[in-house]
Amino acid sequence: MNKSFLAFIGGICTGICLIMLYLHRGMIKAAITGTEMPKAPESCPAFKPEEDAE
């Protein structure tokens, strides 16, 4: 494989990692500071609707 192909693949991987860091910045900050985790948006696969305590 040539260097340009490896640089292209490396750039794509780096871009994906940066996007994931940006999207999860609230959770990362909460984990570092020890504060309460932010609520997940409805579009997130980790979203769990809160059950009513009725």
mmCIF file of N, CA and C in Angstrom:
data_model
loop_
_atom_site.group_PDB
_atom_site.id
_atom_site.type_symbol
_atom_site.label_atom_id
_atom_site.label_comp_id
_atom_site.label_asym_id
_atom_site.label_seq_id
_atom_site.Cartn_x
_atom_site.Cartn_y
_atom_site.Cartn_z
ATOM 1 N N MET A 1 0.840 -1.175 0.000
ATOM 2 C CA MET A 1 0.000 0.000 0.000
ATOM 3 C C MET A 1 0.884 1.236 0.000
ATOM 4 N N ASN A 2 0.392 2.257 -0.649
ATOM 5 C CA ASN A 2 1.223 3.455 -0.685
ATOM 6 C C ASN A 2 0.851 4.405 0.463
ATOM 7 N N LYS A 3 1.699 5.392 0.678
ATOM 8 C CA LYS A 3 1.551 6.295 1.815
ATOM 9 C C LYS A 3 0.278 7.137 1.722
ATOM 10 N N SER A 4 -0.090 7.534 0.527
ATOM 11 C CA SER A 4 -1.271 8.396 0.398
ATOM 12 C C SER A 4 -2.542 7.654 0.813
ATOM 13 N N PHE A 5 -2.639 6.362 0.490
ATOM 14 C CA PHE A 5 -3.806 5.581 0.887
ATOM 15 C C PHE A 5 -3.864 5.437 2.400
ATOM 16 N N LEU A 6 -2.731 5.156 3.024
ATOM 17 C CA LEU A 6 -2.679 5.031 4.478
ATOM 18 C C LEU A 6 -2.988 6.366 5.159
ATOM 19 N N ALA A 7 -2.527 7.464 4.584
ATOM 20 C CA ALA A 7 -2.835 8.784 5.133
ATOM 21 C C ALA A 7 -4.325 9.078 5.010
ATOM 22 N N PHE A 8 -4.942 8.670 3.919
ATOM 23 C CA PHE A 8 -6.379 8.868 3.720
ATOM 24 C C PHE A 8 -7.176 8.085 4.765
ATOM 25 N N ILE A 9 -6.840 6.828 4.962
ATOM 26 C CA ILE A 9 -7.527 6.000 5.943
ATOM 27 C C ILE A 9 -7.295 6.550 7.360
ATOM 28 N N GLY A 10 -6.077 6.973 7.651
ATOM 29 C CA GLY A 10 -5.772 7.564 8.948
ATOM 30 C C GLY A 10 -6.553 8.850 9.187
ATOM 31 N N GLY A 11 -6.728 9.653 8.157
ATOM 32 C CA GLY A 11 -7.506 10.883 8.264
ATOM 33 C C GLY A 11 -8.973 10.607 8.542
ATOM 34 N N ILE A 12 -9.511 9.594 7.892
ATOM 35 C CA ILE A 12 -10.908 9.221 8.136
ATOM 36 C C ILE A 12 -11.081 8.748 9.580
ATOM 37 N N CYS A 13 -10.185 7.905 10.060
ATOM 38 C CA CYS A 13 -10.257 7.407 11.441
ATOM 39 C C CYS A 13 -10.128 8.551 12.449
ATOM 40 N N THR A 14 -9.221 9.464 12.199
ATOM 41 C CA THR A 14 -9.039 10.609 13.083
ATOM 42 C C THR A 14 -10.285 11.481 13.101
ATOM 43 N N GLY A 15 -10.881 11.701 11.942
ATOM 44 C CA GLY A 15 -12.105 12.494 11.861
ATOM 45 C C GLY A 15 -13.248 11.864 12.625
ATOM 46 N N ILE A 16 -13.406 10.559 12.500
ATOM 47 C CA ILE A 16 -14.470 9.857 13.225
ATOM 48 C C ILE A 16 -14.248 9.961 14.724
ATOM 49 N N CYS A 17 -13.009 9.806 15.156
ATOM 50 C CA CYS A 17 -12.698 9.914 16.588
ATOM 51 C C CYS A 17 -13.000 11.322 17.115
ATOM 52 N N LEU A 18 -12.661 12.331 16.353
ATOM 53 C CA LEU A 18 -12.930 13.698 16.793
ATOM 54 C C LEU A 18 -14.423 13.984 16.863
ATOM 55 N N ILE A 19 -15.187 13.464 15.918
ATOM 56 C CA ILE A 19 -16.642 13.634 15.941
ATOM 57 C C ILE A 19 -17.234 12.958 17.171
ATOM 58 N N MET A 20 -16.781 11.745 17.476
ATOM 59 C CA MET A 20 -17.296 11.035 18.648
ATOM 60 C C MET A 20 -16.934 11.764 19.940
ATOM 61 N N LEU A 21 -15.727 12.313 20.023
ATOM 62 C CA LEU A 21 -15.349 13.096 21.196
ATOM 63 C C LEU A 21 -16.232 14.324 21.340
ATOM 64 N N TYR A 22 -16.537 14.993 20.227
ATOM 65 C CA TYR A 22 -17.385 16.182 20.271
ATOM 66 C C TYR A 22 -18.802 15.822 20.705
ATOM 67 N N LEU A 23 -19.348 14.738 20.191
ATOM 68 C CA LEU A 23 -20.709 14.351 20.521
ATOM 69 C C LEU A 23 -20.853 13.890 21.971
ATOM 70 N N HIS A 24 -19.798 13.347 22.544
ATOM 71 C CA HIS A 24 -19.854 12.828 23.911
ATOM 72 C C HIS A 24 -19.139 13.727 24.913
ATOM 73 N N ARG A 25 -18.928 14.977 24.561
ATOM 74 C CA ARG A 25 -18.160 15.879 25.418
ATOM 75 C C ARG A 25 -18.816 16.077 26.784
ATOM 76 N N GLY A 26 -20.140 16.110 26.857
ATOM 77 C CA GLY A 26 -20.828 16.276 28.138
ATOM 78 C C GLY A 26 -20.588 15.098 29.060
ATOM 79 N N MET A 27 -20.654 13.904 28.497
ATOM 80 C CA MET A 27 -20.444 12.695 29.296
ATOM 81 C C MET A 27 -18.990 12.597 29.754
ATOM 82 N N ILE A 28 -18.067 12.941 28.908
ATOM 83 C CA ILE A 28 -16.651 12.891 29.264
ATOM 84 C C ILE A 28 -16.354 13.899 30.373
ATOM 85 N N LYS A 29 -16.911 15.109 30.241
ATOM 86 C CA LYS A 29 -16.693 16.140 31.262
ATOM 87 C C LYS A 29 -17.290 15.701 32.598
ATOM 88 N N ALA A 30 -18.481 15.102 32.573
ATOM 89 C CA ALA A 30 -19.113 14.639 33.810
ATOM 90 C C ALA A 30 -18.310 13.510 34.452
ATOM 91 N N ALA A 31 -17.744 12.633 33.648
ATOM 92 C CA ALA A 31 -16.953 11.531 34.186
ATOM 93 C C ALA A 31 -15.665 12.037 34.838
ATOM 94 N N ILE A 32 -15.070 13.076 34.270
ATOM 95 C CA ILE A 32 -13.829 13.606 34.823
ATOM 96 C C ILE A 32 -14.088 14.403 36.093
ATOM 97 N N THR A 33 -15.133 15.246 36.075
ATOM 98 C CA THR A 33 -15.395 16.112 37.220
ATOM 99 C C THR A 33 -16.197 15.434 38.314
ATOM 100 N N GLY A 34 -16.842 14.311 38.019
ATOM 101 C CA GLY A 34 -17.616 13.600 39.023
ATOM 102 C C GLY A 34 -19.019 14.140 39.209
ATOM 103 N N THR A 35 -19.498 14.938 38.278
ATOM 104 C CA THR A 35 -20.854 15.477 38.372
ATOM 105 C C THR A 35 -21.851 14.499 37.757
ATOM 106 N N GLU A 36 -23.130 14.844 37.839
ATOM 107 C CA GLU A 36 -24.179 13.968 37.317
ATOM 108 C C GLU A 36 -24.091 13.884 35.798
ATOM 109 N N MET A 37 -24.327 12.682 35.276
ATOM 110 C CA MET A 37 -24.275 12.473 33.828
ATOM 111 C C MET A 37 -25.433 13.194 33.153
ATOM 112 N N PRO A 38 -25.188 13.783 31.978
ATOM 113 C CA PRO A 38 -26.277 14.449 31.265
ATOM 114 C C PRO A 38 -27.261 13.428 30.707
ATOM 115 N N LYS A 39 -28.480 13.887 30.466
ATOM 116 C CA LYS A 39 -29.500 13.006 29.899
ATOM 117 C C LYS A 39 -29.202 12.782 28.419
ATOM 118 N N ALA A 40 -29.465 11.571 27.950
ATOM 119 C CA ALA A 40 -29.245 11.237 26.545
ATOM 120 C C ALA A 40 -30.401 11.770 25.707
ATOM 121 N N PRO A 41 -30.125 12.309 24.515
ATOM 122 C CA PRO A 41 -31.214 12.754 23.650
ATOM 123 C C PRO A 41 -32.005 11.556 23.127
ATOM 124 N N GLU A 42 -33.234 11.797 22.685
ATOM 125 C CA GLU A 42 -34.092 10.705 22.228
ATOM 126 C C GLU A 42 -33.518 9.990 21.015
ATOM 127 N N SER A 43 -32.716 10.662 20.222
ATOM 128 C CA SER A 43 -32.158 10.037 19.017
ATOM 129 C C SER A 43 -30.978 9.118 19.328
ATOM 130 N N CYS A 44 -30.477 9.153 20.558
ATOM 131 C CA CYS A 44 -29.331 8.345 20.953
ATOM 132 C C CYS A 44 -29.762 6.905 21.228
ATOM 133 N N PRO A 45 -28.983 5.919 20.793
ATOM 134 C CA PRO A 45 -29.331 4.522 21.076
ATOM 135 C C PRO A 45 -29.327 4.192 22.567
ATOM 136 N N ALA A 46 -28.636 4.974 23.381
ATOM 137 C CA ALA A 46 -28.588 4.720 24.815
ATOM 138 C C ALA A 46 -29.772 5.349 25.549
ATOM 139 N N PHE A 47 -30.652 6.037 24.832
ATOM 140 C CA PHE A 47 -31.794 6.706 25.450
ATOM 141 C C PHE A 47 -32.764 5.683 26.016
ATOM 142 N N LYS A 48 -33.111 5.872 27.285
ATOM 143 C CA LYS A 48 -34.105 5.022 27.935
ATOM 144 C C LYS A 48 -35.156 5.945 28.532
ATOM 145 N N PRO A 49 -36.384 5.864 28.064
ATOM 146 C CA PRO A 49 -37.412 6.759 28.625
ATOM 147 C C PRO A 49 -37.636 6.456 30.098
ATOM 148 N N GLU A 50 -37.857 7.525 30.859
ATOM 149 C CA GLU A 50 -38.086 7.360 32.287
ATOM 150 C C GLU A 50 -39.486 6.814 32.515
ATOM 151 N N GLU A 51 -39.576 5.831 33.383
ATOM 152 C CA GLU A 51 -40.876 5.244 33.702
ATOM 153 C C GLU A 51 -41.544 6.093 34.775
ATOM 154 N N ASP A 52 -42.840 6.330 34.602
ATOM 155 C CA ASP A 52 -43.576 7.092 35.605
ATOM 156 C C ASP A 52 -43.754 6.265 36.859
ATOM 157 N N ALA A 53 -43.669 6.897 38.005
ATOM 158 C CA ALA A 53 -43.775 6.196 39.284
ATOM 159 C C ALA A 53 -45.220 6.164 39.779
ATOM 160 N N GLU A 54 -46.174 6.205 38.893
ATOM 161 C CA GLU A 54 -47.587 6.210 39.288
ATOM 162 C C GLU A 54 -48.049 4.864 39.724
#
